[in-house]
Short mmCIF file of C-alpha atoms in Angstrom, two decimals:
data_model
loop_
_atom_site.label_atom_id
_atom_site.label_comp_id
_atom_site.label_asym_id
_atom_site.label_seq_id
_atom_site.Cartn_x
_atom_site.Cartn_y
_atom_site.Cartn_z
CA UNK A 21 -68.19 66.50 50.98
CA UNK A 22 -68.87 63.00 52.09
CA UNK A 23 -68.06 59.17 51.09
CA UNK A 24 -72.22 58.54 51.58
CA UNK A 25 -72.49 61.74 49.59
CA UNK A 26 -70.76 61.73 46.87
CA UNK A 27 -70.23 65.10 45.43
CA UNK A 28 -66.43 64.80 45.33
CA UNK A 29 -66.83 62.27 42.52
CA UNK A 30 -68.67 64.75 39.89
CA UNK A 31 -65.79 66.93 40.49
CA UNK A 32 -63.67 64.20 39.49
CA UNK A 33 -65.79 63.63 36.33
CA UNK A 34 -66.40 67.26 35.34
CA UNK A 35 -62.24 67.18 35.38
CA UNK A 36 -62.06 63.58 34.31
CA UNK A 37 -63.98 63.53 31.41
CA UNK A 38 -62.69 66.45 29.76
CA UNK A 39 -59.21 64.71 29.25
CA UNK A 40 -60.08 61.20 28.81
CA UNK A 41 -59.52 61.53 25.03
CA UNK A 42 -56.38 62.87 25.58
CA UNK A 43 -55.32 60.93 27.93
CA UNK A 44 -56.26 57.24 26.51
CA UNK A 45 -54.24 58.42 23.79
CA UNK A 46 -51.21 59.48 24.59
CA UNK A 47 -51.64 56.12 26.73
CA UNK A 48 -52.30 53.96 23.57
CA UNK A 49 -49.18 55.91 21.75
CA UNK A 50 -47.11 55.10 24.97
CA UNK A 51 -47.78 51.44 24.30
CA UNK A 52 -50.48 50.87 26.88
CA UNK A 53 -53.03 48.88 24.57
CA UNK A 54 -55.53 46.55 24.18
CA UNK A 55 -57.26 45.03 27.19
CA UNK A 56 -54.98 47.03 29.50
CA UNK A 57 -55.86 50.37 28.05
CA UNK A 58 -59.80 49.31 27.91
CA UNK A 59 -59.68 48.83 31.97
CA UNK A 60 -58.02 52.19 32.13
CA UNK A 61 -60.09 53.79 29.89
CA UNK A 62 -63.35 52.36 32.25
CA UNK A 63 -62.58 54.61 35.15
CA UNK A 64 -65.52 56.95 34.29
CA UNK A 65 -68.25 53.61 34.46
CA UNK A 66 -66.90 52.54 37.75
CA UNK A 67 -66.79 55.84 39.52
CA UNK A 68 -70.01 56.71 38.11
CA UNK A 69 -71.80 53.49 39.55
CA UNK A 70 -69.52 53.66 42.70
CA UNK A 71 -71.47 57.46 43.22
CA UNK A 72 -74.75 56.23 41.79
CA UNK A 73 -74.33 53.11 44.44
CA UNK A 74 -73.27 55.44 47.63
CA UNK A 75 -76.29 57.47 46.62
CA UNK A 76 -78.72 54.37 46.62
CA UNK A 77 -77.19 53.11 50.20
CA UNK A 78 -77.65 56.32 51.43
CA UNK A 79 -81.05 56.66 50.71
CA UNK A 80 -82.10 52.93 50.67
CA UNK A 81 -83.50 53.61 47.30
CA UNK A 82 -83.68 55.14 44.06
CA UNK A 83 -83.67 58.85 44.37
CA UNK A 84 -87.10 58.83 43.27
CA UNK A 85 -89.44 62.16 44.41
CA UNK A 86 -92.08 61.19 42.28
CA UNK A 87 -92.37 64.17 39.74
CA UNK A 88 -92.94 64.26 36.07
CA UNK A 89 -89.31 64.23 35.19
CA UNK A 90 -88.64 61.71 37.35
CA UNK A 91 -91.26 59.00 36.09
CA UNK A 92 -90.38 59.97 32.52
CA UNK A 93 -86.42 59.08 33.49
CA UNK A 94 -87.49 55.80 34.38
CA UNK A 95 -90.22 55.23 31.89
CA UNK A 96 -87.32 55.96 29.28
CA UNK A 97 -84.89 53.25 31.21
CA UNK A 98 -87.16 51.09 30.95
CA UNK A 99 -87.34 51.41 27.29
CA UNK A 100 -83.57 50.89 27.21
CA UNK A 101 -83.72 47.83 29.44
CA UNK A 102 -86.02 46.39 27.21
CA UNK A 103 -85.20 46.76 24.18
CA UNK A 104 -81.66 45.44 25.31
CA UNK A 105 -83.22 41.73 26.06
CA UNK A 106 -85.36 41.69 22.94
CA UNK A 107 -84.41 39.93 20.61
CA UNK A 108 -82.37 41.30 17.83
CA UNK A 109 -83.66 39.01 15.36
CA UNK A 110 -87.48 40.14 16.55
CA UNK A 111 -86.78 43.65 16.05
CA UNK A 112 -84.73 43.16 12.55
CA UNK A 113 -81.61 44.34 14.25
CA UNK A 114 -78.07 43.11 14.24
CA UNK A 115 -75.80 44.21 16.90
CA UNK A 116 -73.41 42.16 18.72
CA UNK A 117 -74.07 41.07 22.31
CA UNK A 118 -70.76 43.78 22.56
CA UNK A 119 -73.02 46.37 20.57
CA UNK A 120 -76.20 45.83 23.04
CA UNK A 121 -73.90 46.33 25.79
CA UNK A 122 -72.34 49.80 24.40
CA UNK A 123 -75.81 50.93 23.54
CA UNK A 124 -77.37 50.01 27.12
CA UNK A 125 -74.18 52.39 28.47
CA UNK A 126 -74.69 55.46 25.69
CA UNK A 127 -78.55 55.42 26.48
CA UNK A 128 -78.51 54.75 30.02
CA UNK A 129 -75.73 57.31 30.71
CA UNK A 130 -77.72 60.60 31.14
CA UNK A 131 -80.17 58.40 33.10
CA UNK A 132 -78.15 57.18 35.54
CA UNK A 133 -76.41 60.78 35.65
CA UNK A 134 -79.52 62.47 36.24
CA UNK A 135 -80.91 60.16 39.72
CA UNK A 136 -77.12 60.75 40.63
CA UNK A 137 -77.61 64.50 40.70
CA UNK A 138 -81.32 63.90 42.07
CA UNK A 139 -79.91 61.72 45.15
CA UNK A 140 -76.72 64.45 46.14
CA UNK A 141 -79.08 67.31 47.33
CA UNK A 142 -76.61 69.65 46.43
CA UNK A 143 -76.45 72.96 48.60
CA UNK A 144 -76.22 76.28 46.63
CA UNK A 145 -72.36 76.48 48.25
CA UNK A 146 -71.82 72.93 46.46
CA UNK A 147 -73.74 74.09 43.31
CA UNK A 148 -71.28 77.36 43.31
CA UNK A 149 -68.08 75.18 43.82
CA UNK A 150 -69.28 72.75 40.83
CA UNK A 151 -69.43 75.80 38.73
CA UNK A 152 -65.92 76.91 39.72
CA UNK A 153 -64.55 73.48 38.98
CA UNK A 154 -66.47 73.40 35.24
CA UNK A 155 -65.77 76.96 34.74
CA UNK A 156 -61.74 76.31 35.53
CA UNK A 157 -61.96 72.68 33.32
CA UNK A 158 -63.60 75.09 30.43
CA UNK A 159 -60.62 77.86 30.74
CA UNK A 160 -57.92 75.01 30.63
CA UNK A 161 -59.44 73.13 28.11
CA UNK A 162 -59.68 76.37 25.92
CA UNK A 163 -56.11 77.52 26.60
CA UNK A 164 -54.48 74.25 25.51
CA UNK A 165 -56.61 73.95 22.62
CA UNK A 166 -55.36 77.29 21.37
CA UNK A 167 -51.82 76.63 21.86
CA UNK A 168 -52.25 72.97 20.48
CA UNK A 169 -53.97 74.07 17.17
CA UNK A 170 -51.07 76.37 16.51
CA UNK A 171 -47.79 75.25 18.39
CA UNK A 172 -48.69 71.30 17.87
CA UNK A 173 -48.57 69.97 14.47
CA UNK A 174 -50.95 67.19 13.01
CA UNK A 175 -48.23 64.95 12.43
CA UNK A 176 -48.08 64.62 15.88
CA UNK A 177 -51.98 63.27 16.66
CA UNK A 178 -51.47 61.22 13.40
CA UNK A 179 -49.34 59.00 15.31
CA UNK A 180 -51.81 58.41 18.05
CA UNK A 181 -55.00 57.82 16.01
CA UNK A 182 -54.75 53.94 16.97
CA UNK A 183 -56.71 55.14 20.06
CA UNK A 184 -59.76 55.45 17.46
CA UNK A 185 -59.04 53.26 14.78
CA UNK A 186 -57.56 49.89 16.69
CA UNK A 187 -58.85 50.46 20.21
CA UNK A 188 -62.42 51.96 19.53
CA UNK A 189 -62.72 50.13 16.64
CA UNK A 190 -63.64 53.17 14.53
CA UNK A 191 -62.46 53.48 10.97
CA UNK A 192 -61.53 56.76 9.32
CA UNK A 193 -59.96 56.92 6.24
CA UNK A 194 -59.21 60.37 5.23
CA UNK A 195 -56.61 61.76 7.55
CA UNK A 196 -54.93 58.85 8.13
CA UNK A 197 -56.67 57.29 10.76
CA UNK A 198 -58.06 60.40 12.69
CA UNK A 199 -61.52 61.57 12.47
CA UNK A 200 -61.91 64.19 9.68
CA UNK A 201 -63.41 66.79 11.41
CA UNK A 202 -59.82 67.54 13.07
CA UNK A 203 -59.48 69.68 9.86
CA UNK A 204 -61.54 72.41 7.92
CA UNK A 205 -60.97 71.51 4.23
CA UNK A 206 -61.24 74.01 1.88
CA UNK A 207 -60.71 72.63 -1.00
CA UNK A 208 -57.89 71.98 -3.70
CA UNK A 209 -55.56 70.53 -1.01
CA UNK A 210 -55.53 73.99 1.36
CA UNK A 211 -56.38 72.57 4.96
CA UNK A 212 -56.57 74.24 8.20
CA UNK A 213 -56.49 72.66 11.91
CA UNK A 214 -59.68 73.06 14.20
CA UNK A 215 -59.36 73.13 17.31
CA UNK A 216 -59.97 69.83 18.93
CA UNK A 217 -58.30 70.50 22.07
CA UNK A 218 -58.24 67.62 25.28
CA UNK A 219 -61.26 65.88 23.42
CA UNK A 220 -59.59 65.56 20.41
CA UNK A 221 -62.53 66.60 18.92
CA UNK A 222 -63.86 69.88 17.74
CA UNK A 223 -67.77 68.86 18.39
CA UNK A 224 -66.97 67.91 21.55
CA UNK A 225 -64.69 70.39 22.98
CA UNK A 226 -67.40 73.16 21.36
CA UNK A 227 -70.12 71.45 23.48
CA UNK A 228 -68.84 71.92 26.46
CA UNK A 229 -67.30 75.24 25.68
CA UNK A 230 -71.33 76.67 24.67
CA UNK A 231 -72.40 75.13 28.12
CA UNK A 232 -69.53 76.63 30.36
CA UNK A 233 -70.20 80.25 28.96
CA UNK A 234 -73.72 80.05 30.48
CA UNK A 235 -71.91 79.55 33.78
CA UNK A 236 -69.93 82.56 33.74
CA UNK A 237 -71.09 85.26 36.44
CA UNK A 238 -70.23 88.59 34.31
CA UNK A 239 -70.64 90.71 37.38
CA UNK A 240 -67.40 89.10 38.46
CA UNK A 241 -64.08 90.84 37.55
CA UNK A 242 -62.99 87.48 35.80
CA UNK A 243 -66.13 87.14 34.29
CA UNK A 244 -65.76 88.89 30.98
CA UNK A 245 -62.39 87.89 30.42
CA UNK A 246 -62.95 84.32 30.76
CA UNK A 247 -65.93 84.80 28.44
CA UNK A 248 -63.74 86.03 25.69
CA UNK A 249 -61.10 83.13 26.26
CA UNK A 250 -63.88 80.50 25.91
CA UNK A 251 -65.43 82.32 22.97
CA UNK A 252 -61.98 82.39 21.16
CA UNK A 253 -62.08 78.68 21.58
CA UNK A 254 -65.44 78.29 20.50
CA UNK A 255 -64.69 80.25 17.38
CA UNK A 256 -61.73 77.80 16.98
CA UNK A 257 -63.19 74.79 16.91
CA UNK A 258 -64.89 76.41 13.72
CA UNK A 259 -68.32 74.45 14.77
CA UNK A 260 -71.29 75.90 13.28
CA UNK A 261 -73.87 74.00 15.01
CA UNK A 262 -72.09 74.77 18.52
CA UNK A 263 -72.25 78.46 17.60
CA UNK A 264 -75.92 78.63 16.62
CA UNK A 265 -76.93 76.71 19.67
CA UNK A 266 -75.15 79.41 21.75
CA UNK A 267 -77.62 82.29 19.75
CA UNK A 268 -80.77 80.04 20.37
CA UNK A 269 -79.46 79.51 23.78
CA UNK A 270 -78.99 83.74 24.99
CA UNK A 271 -82.41 84.10 22.75
CA UNK A 272 -84.26 81.41 25.41
CA UNK A 273 -82.28 83.60 28.29
CA UNK A 274 -83.47 86.72 27.22
CA UNK A 275 -87.01 85.64 26.46
CA UNK A 276 -87.31 84.06 30.22
CA UNK A 277 -84.95 86.80 32.06
CA UNK A 278 -86.64 89.62 29.71
CA UNK A 279 -83.22 91.26 29.50
CA UNK A 280 -81.53 93.17 27.15
CA UNK A 281 -77.94 91.54 27.43
CA UNK A 282 -78.55 88.03 26.74
CA UNK A 283 -80.33 89.08 23.03
CA UNK A 284 -77.62 92.07 22.07
CA UNK A 285 -74.90 88.73 22.90
CA UNK A 286 -76.75 86.95 20.66
CA UNK A 287 -76.76 89.22 18.12
CA UNK A 288 -73.14 89.79 18.74
CA UNK A 289 -72.07 85.92 18.68
CA UNK A 290 -74.19 85.83 15.47
CA UNK A 291 -72.37 88.68 13.70
CA UNK A 292 -68.93 87.48 14.84
CA UNK A 293 -69.66 83.59 14.11
CA UNK A 294 -70.90 84.02 10.59
CA UNK A 295 -67.81 86.85 10.20
CA UNK A 296 -65.04 84.32 11.57
CA UNK A 297 -66.35 80.85 10.02
CA UNK A 298 -66.53 82.80 6.65
CA UNK A 299 -62.97 83.89 6.92
CA UNK A 300 -61.41 81.25 8.13
CA UNK A 301 -59.13 80.08 4.97
CA UNK A 302 -57.80 83.52 5.91
CA UNK A 303 -56.28 83.16 9.01
CA UNK A 304 -56.74 79.72 10.44
CA UNK A 305 -53.90 77.37 11.24
CA UNK A 306 -52.77 76.00 7.74
CA UNK A 307 -51.63 72.14 7.96
CA UNK A 308 -51.61 69.45 5.17
CA UNK A 309 -52.69 66.30 3.63
CA UNK A 310 -50.47 63.68 3.32
CA UNK A 311 -49.81 62.25 -0.69
CA UNK A 312 -51.78 59.38 0.27
CA UNK A 313 -54.51 61.24 2.16
CA UNK A 314 -54.44 63.76 -0.74
CA UNK A 315 -55.21 60.48 -2.90
CA UNK A 316 -58.70 59.88 -0.64
CA UNK A 317 -59.71 63.76 -0.89
CA UNK A 318 -59.34 63.71 -4.60
CA UNK A 319 -61.54 60.35 -4.77
CA UNK A 320 -64.14 61.99 -2.45
CA UNK A 321 -64.43 65.51 -4.70
CA UNK A 322 -64.73 63.47 -7.65
CA UNK A 323 -67.74 61.49 -6.16
CA UNK A 324 -69.22 64.60 -4.70
CA UNK A 325 -68.70 67.32 -7.73
CA UNK A 326 -71.82 69.48 -6.54
CA UNK A 327 -70.63 70.24 -2.74
CA UNK A 328 -69.15 73.67 -1.68
CA UNK A 329 -66.15 74.00 0.46
CA UNK A 330 -67.84 77.42 1.71
CA UNK A 331 -68.51 76.94 5.08
CA UNK A 332 -71.67 79.30 4.97
CA UNK A 333 -73.17 77.66 1.74
CA UNK A 334 -76.33 75.69 1.69
CA UNK A 335 -74.29 73.14 -0.15
CA UNK A 336 -71.36 72.73 1.84
CA UNK A 337 -70.43 68.68 2.31
CA UNK A 338 -70.33 68.88 6.15
CA UNK A 339 -74.08 70.50 6.37
CA UNK A 340 -75.48 68.10 3.46
CA UNK A 341 -74.15 65.33 5.18
CA UNK A 342 -75.96 66.53 8.30
CA UNK A 343 -78.92 67.31 6.89
CA UNK A 344 -79.17 64.10 4.62
CA UNK A 345 -78.26 61.61 7.76
CA UNK A 346 -81.44 63.37 9.98
CA UNK A 347 -83.69 62.93 7.24
CA UNK A 348 -82.72 59.39 6.30
CA UNK A 349 -83.09 58.88 10.10
CA UNK A 350 -86.32 60.59 10.57
CA UNK A 351 -87.19 58.00 7.36
CA UNK A 352 -86.01 55.17 8.94
CA UNK A 353 -87.51 55.70 12.11
CA UNK A 354 -91.07 56.63 10.42
CA UNK A 355 -90.79 53.37 8.12
CA UNK A 356 -89.93 51.08 11.23
CA UNK A 357 -91.49 52.57 14.65
CA UNK A 358 -90.85 49.78 16.80
CA UNK A 359 -87.26 50.15 16.41
CA UNK A 360 -84.25 47.63 15.82
CA UNK A 361 -82.64 47.05 19.39
CA UNK A 362 -79.99 48.90 21.31
CA UNK A 363 -76.12 49.17 19.25
CA UNK A 364 -78.16 49.28 16.02
CA UNK A 365 -77.14 53.73 15.66
CA UNK A 366 -74.34 55.65 15.34
CA UNK A 367 -70.59 55.16 16.53
CA UNK A 368 -72.13 51.93 18.74
CA UNK A 369 -72.94 50.16 15.29
CA UNK A 370 -69.69 51.85 13.95
CA UNK A 371 -67.41 50.23 16.54
CA UNK A 372 -69.05 46.71 16.52
CA UNK A 373 -68.82 46.97 12.26
CA UNK A 374 -72.63 46.65 12.19
CA UNK A 375 -74.09 49.01 9.61
CA UNK A 376 -75.71 51.94 11.63
CA UNK A 377 -79.57 52.04 11.12
CA UNK A 378 -79.44 55.56 12.03
CA UNK A 379 -76.68 57.92 12.68
CA UNK A 380 -75.43 61.48 14.20
CA UNK A 381 -78.57 62.90 15.58
CA UNK A 382 -80.01 61.72 19.24
CA UNK A 383 -83.31 61.80 18.35
CA UNK A 384 -83.18 59.87 15.57
CA UNK A 385 -80.55 57.35 17.17
CA UNK A 386 -82.82 56.58 20.17
CA UNK A 387 -86.09 56.44 17.79
CA UNK A 388 -83.79 53.34 16.01
CA UNK A 389 -82.77 51.44 19.13
CA UNK A 390 -85.65 51.93 21.37
CA UNK A 391 -88.27 52.62 19.00
CA UNK A 392 -90.02 55.59 18.20
CA UNK A 393 -92.23 55.62 21.94
CA UNK A 394 -88.66 55.14 23.26
CA UNK A 395 -87.70 58.06 21.36
CA UNK A 396 -90.37 60.48 22.89
CA UNK A 397 -90.17 59.13 26.31
CA UNK A 398 -86.61 60.80 25.68
CA UNK A 399 -87.93 63.85 24.13
CA UNK A 400 -90.50 64.34 26.44
CA UNK A 401 -88.57 63.77 29.44
CA UNK A 402 -86.09 66.83 28.15
CA UNK A 403 -89.01 68.76 27.58
CA UNK A 404 -90.25 68.63 31.04
CA UNK A 405 -86.41 69.31 32.33
CA UNK A 406 -86.32 72.45 30.54
CA UNK A 407 -89.16 74.00 31.56
CA UNK A 408 -88.43 73.12 35.03
CA UNK A 409 -85.08 74.61 34.73
CA UNK A 410 -85.84 77.99 32.74
CA UNK A 411 -87.93 78.47 35.75
CA UNK A 412 -85.61 77.28 38.79
CA UNK A 413 -82.20 78.39 37.43
CA UNK A 414 -82.45 80.20 33.67
CA UNK A 415 -78.89 80.16 32.80
CA UNK A 416 -79.37 76.09 33.42
CA UNK A 417 -82.40 75.68 31.35
CA UNK A 418 -80.48 78.03 28.38
CA UNK A 419 -77.79 76.16 28.32
CA UNK A 420 -79.72 72.76 28.30
CA UNK A 421 -81.92 74.20 25.45
CA UNK A 422 -78.57 74.74 23.72
CA UNK A 423 -77.50 70.85 23.93
CA UNK A 424 -81.05 69.48 23.17
CA UNK A 425 -80.64 71.66 20.26
CA UNK A 426 -77.33 70.35 19.37
CA UNK A 427 -78.92 66.66 19.49
CA UNK A 428 -80.84 67.54 16.27
CA UNK A 429 -77.68 67.14 14.17
CA UNK A 430 -75.30 64.59 16.65
CA UNK A 431 -75.11 62.67 19.00
CA UNK A 432 -74.87 64.56 22.17
CA UNK A 433 -75.08 61.96 24.87
CA UNK A 434 -72.43 60.33 23.23
CA UNK A 435 -70.47 62.43 24.31
CA UNK A 436 -69.63 61.34 27.87
CA UNK A 437 -69.31 64.64 29.82
CA UNK A 438 -72.00 66.16 28.38
CA UNK A 439 -74.30 63.35 29.07
CA UNK A 440 -72.69 63.36 32.65
CA UNK A 441 -72.23 66.76 34.11
CA UNK A 442 -75.36 68.49 32.21
CA UNK A 443 -77.69 65.85 33.19
CA UNK A 444 -76.27 65.51 36.85
CA UNK A 445 -76.74 68.96 37.10
CA UNK A 446 -80.11 69.14 35.49
CA UNK A 447 -81.10 66.48 37.80
CA UNK A 448 -80.13 68.24 40.97
CA UNK A 449 -82.33 71.02 40.02
CA UNK A 450 -85.09 69.45 38.29
#
């Protein structure tokens, strides 16, 4: 690894992005706030841009190999830049200048990571080292998360909620400023912790674990124990979409490699996942709402009397919200196919106090920000990469298929670890 081939930067990003939210929340708690914390939090952007700049300088140009995935990545990038400079008033959007910048960073992150991976020209030994780094990080995240979910009280994290509300500008009302998905609400004031680990998010944690599970070499002696650790942590995130994505990824791997083991594992994950989610209120780590939180929860329950707290029910409140958001996003893109411009969707809009035109789904958010054609360019790029990965490295292709499925109901590229690590590795192998 040399300065001109900054493979080292990818190792740092694999580790650092997994620790980012934890460290930033603790720094906020310690009194590092405002501009100072914003500067510290920008380390990841500086490192990624620096590594990309070194690759471009060493190659004397963009690492463009004129493959179909390269062209589609470039086309999608052009859509993002174009929609970033078009006036919001022309498109009907309401994003602020800061929102446009946030949106550009969000949408271009996988593009930059992809071309970084293309330009590194990794050797098999370097790929092996990156896989070991990823698995070590996943093991650390899983072990820490399992300890935290049982031994660290929710009150500790309530005191760090300012990282979300004051620093990031994200307003959450049901859990003293913390994201509501920190817990599983079983109804009637009964609430359980979910594993959030270093990401301070059960969703982001589960996505890392799903990806890492496909990288485990089961032929090694330490492979099965590591898989059990990661799968246990995945179960404790109580994230149904991640379990479904893991099942689908394993089925894709079984179909491509024509082997029975991935199929057997897919069935096992499905059975254990349903049983675990269904019975979580019997053994999950119990926590409690504060009196003020109970007031909010009771109001929400009255507003949605038909919602179920059964995680396997079709009427479960969280599932209903995801499906409603997806339908509304699709409807918005269909009725406004030219898009609203960057900064008008998802967390980016929420952070800048603009009404989101779509939320949660990666594809509908991109449709809102870059128009229907921009979203289709991203989808085409993703599918072309998926086809190539399944041929060259089926295990990575299966992980990528799982990530693309997760993108249906969540802003998967809004998780920097996924956007950078997965797209960089995909770029290397595309």
